[in-house]
Amino acid sequence: MREAKRKDWGREVRSVWVRVPASTANLGPGFDTLGLGLALYNVFRVERNDPGSISPPELPPLVRQVAELFFVQSQTEAFPFQWNCVQQEIPLARGLGSSAAARVAVLAALVKLAGIAWNREQLARWAAQLEGHPDNALPCALGGFVASTSGGARFLRIPLPKHFRVVLFIPSQELSTESARKVLPAAIPLTDAVSNLGRAVVLAGQFFGRKWQLSPDLFEDVWHQPVRTRLLPYWEAIKKAALEAGAQGFWLSGSGPTLAALAMRNTRRVKEAMAEAASRQRVCGQVQVVGPDNSGVRILRVA
Ligand SMILES: Nc1ncnc2c1ncn2[C@@H]1O[C@H](COP(=O)(O)OP(=O)(O)OP(=O)(O)O)[C@@H](O)[C@H]1O
Ligand SMILES: N[C@@H](CCO)C(=O)O
């Protein structure tokens, strides 16, 4: 990143309000590769402390880790700061990218407070590196639909249409990505590899070609969903209900436990069907219709 003055229209920046979107990753066959931004937002206020003071010990571990990487990678002198979540719409550990959102927010805020030139792509890659996979960090930083190579070294992005709608079933119970990755198979048979690869390539091609006649078979997956959904006994019933109600695709959002249905048409019918199936399954949670995010991370205000 290029050095620039730590000034904003002639004023020193002391506080930054930064907004970050939720994201849904994998989309079925695109494990660690495909993701898109969703219009659910967290807002953080990050404030620079006086020189000589120390960063408050209550900074969460994730925030400290991101700050350490930022100061080293940007070759900026470390400074103490405070961190507060002032709006929280992204539920924690539900497969909607809360950790990627927090990482992207810390980086964007520190970039602004340090006064170094804004480079959204670099920031997205740092967040992906910290996250260990790019499919939440890139859509969170950039918005829209993103397809990337492993680690996020190369990626392609396209904005989503205004009428893009995802119906989410967000269970009350948390499931951390760390534990959901432990159940993954160490190796994948060649036939399964080819099966997922074909669907992921065609699915991404449809997004980039803006061909919105998407069909549920493109969202099928044989790598991670079969093992992960063993932990979610309601998966089959809610999936069946969504597809019968006209959903164009159904997938485990990120590492779960949230279930996602693409419903650009029949949105209300899909929502009702998923809510009814969840209630029949006696699983606690919330059904929510969410639109696309195409903005990615945004600095709302500086002071
Ligand atoms: N605002 C935040 N401040 C501090 N830590 C956070 C914040 N948001 C998330 N985290 C940390 O990230 C953890 C959740 O991350 P995890 O990767 O397990 O789930 P997720 O990011 O919500 O879902 P997924 O990665 O599957 O989309 C939380 O338990 C917490 O430790
Ligand atoms: N691709 C990651 C996403 C985590 O949200 C996984 O499935 O573990």
XYZ file of C-alpha atoms in Angstrom, residues 88-236:
149
model
C -25.215 -6.231 14.560
C -27.418 -7.889 11.940
C -25.057 -10.760 11.048
C -25.581 -13.629 13.489
C -22.410 -15.202 14.930
C -21.220 -18.648 13.870
C -24.227 -19.363 11.608
C -22.482 -19.590 8.219
C -23.136 -15.972 7.226
C -19.585 -14.714 7.360
C -19.524 -12.873 10.711
C -15.809 -13.522 11.207
C -14.878 -12.405 7.683
C -17.016 -9.285 8.186
C -15.228 -8.442 11.439
C -11.811 -8.975 9.819
C -12.670 -6.830 6.798
C -14.039 -4.102 9.102
C -10.872 -3.987 11.242
C -8.677 -3.760 8.158
C -10.779 -1.057 6.476
C -10.905 1.003 9.665
C -7.162 0.717 10.351
C -6.353 1.647 6.750
C -8.449 4.796 7.206
C -7.031 5.636 10.654
C -3.465 5.083 9.444
C -4.141 7.320 6.446
C -2.715 4.955 3.889
C -4.118 4.714 0.375
C -7.317 2.673 0.133
C -6.876 -0.515 -1.841
C -9.965 -2.673 -1.616
C -8.481 -5.679 -3.425
C -5.416 -5.869 -1.183
C -7.613 -5.541 1.880
C -9.852 -8.351 0.569
C -6.815 -10.623 0.112
C -5.476 -9.927 3.614
C -8.877 -10.770 5.069
C -8.995 -13.978 2.987
C -5.515 -14.925 4.189
C -6.542 -14.474 7.815
C -9.826 -16.286 7.297
C -8.071 -19.281 5.680
C -10.495 -19.330 2.747
C -11.554 -16.498 0.416
C -15.239 -17.196 -0.221
C -16.580 -14.985 2.601
C -13.820 -12.372 2.787
C -13.880 -11.411 -0.909
C -17.665 -10.902 -1.272
C -17.705 -9.105 2.084
C -14.983 -6.670 1.010
C -16.141 -6.266 -2.585
C -19.882 -7.085 -2.649
C -21.569 -9.013 -5.443
C -20.795 -12.557 -6.589
C -17.122 -13.588 -6.433
C -15.339 -16.648 -7.821
C -11.740 -17.113 -6.709
C -8.757 -19.401 -6.841
C -7.666 -20.961 -3.581
C -6.423 -18.335 -1.122
C -8.015 -15.600 -3.250
C -4.888 -14.812 -5.287
C -7.041 -14.422 -8.394
C -10.700 -13.650 -8.479
C -13.553 -12.432 -10.652
C -16.472 -10.384 -9.381
C -19.809 -9.326 -10.799
C -22.642 -7.317 -9.188
C -25.885 -9.126 -8.451
C -29.227 -7.976 -9.890
C -31.581 -5.952 -7.673
C -34.193 -8.714 -7.699
C -31.728 -11.321 -6.362
C -33.319 -12.876 -3.244
C -32.141 -15.534 -0.836
C -34.418 -17.052 1.802
C -32.407 -18.049 4.862
C -33.310 -20.451 7.610
C -31.040 -19.360 10.478
C -31.124 -21.914 13.308
C -30.838 -20.639 16.871
C -27.943 -22.988 17.498
C -24.393 -21.869 16.619
C -21.916 -24.004 14.656
C -18.351 -22.728 14.367
C -16.509 -23.010 11.059
C -13.625 -24.581 12.947
C -15.742 -27.545 14.085
C -17.590 -27.809 10.736
C -14.227 -28.126 8.921
C -13.135 -30.976 11.184
C -15.767 -33.315 9.697
C -14.592 -32.792 6.096
C -13.108 -35.742 4.196
C -9.320 -35.666 3.758
C -9.569 -36.811 0.125
C -12.260 -36.779 -2.557
C -12.817 -39.526 -5.160
C -12.158 -38.419 -8.726
C -15.787 -38.932 -9.794
C -16.985 -36.682 -6.947
C -14.339 -34.115 -7.848
C -15.496 -34.029 -11.472
C -19.140 -33.925 -10.449
C -18.690 -30.832 -8.258
C -16.236 -29.144 -10.599
C -18.671 -29.269 -13.527
C -21.509 -27.779 -11.504
C -19.325 -25.052 -9.977
C -17.974 -24.013 -13.370
C -21.421 -23.895 -15.005
C -22.934 -22.132 -11.975
C -20.233 -19.444 -12.033
C -20.627 -19.171 -15.824
C -24.354 -18.525 -15.407
C -23.673 -15.746 -12.870
C -21.029 -14.089 -15.022
C -23.252 -14.444 -18.098
C -26.144 -12.941 -16.092
C -28.274 -15.935 -16.988
C -30.678 -16.010 -14.060
C -32.596 -19.111 -15.163
C -30.749 -21.098 -12.498
C -31.874 -24.605 -11.607
C -31.528 -26.574 -8.348
C -29.242 -29.295 -9.810
C -26.466 -26.686 -10.205
C -26.387 -26.175 -6.416
C -25.999 -29.861 -5.581
C -22.782 -30.856 -3.805
C -21.124 -34.156 -2.957
C -18.051 -32.858 -1.073
C -19.022 -31.108 2.128
C -22.811 -30.930 2.444
C -23.366 -34.698 2.859
C -21.044 -34.856 5.885
C -21.939 -31.513 7.407
C -25.699 -31.947 7.128
C -25.506 -35.128 9.205
C -25.315 -32.660 12.087
C -28.540 -30.986 10.861
C -31.473 -33.455 10.946
C -33.857 -30.831 9.498
C -31.828 -30.297 6.291
C -33.758 -32.720 4.011
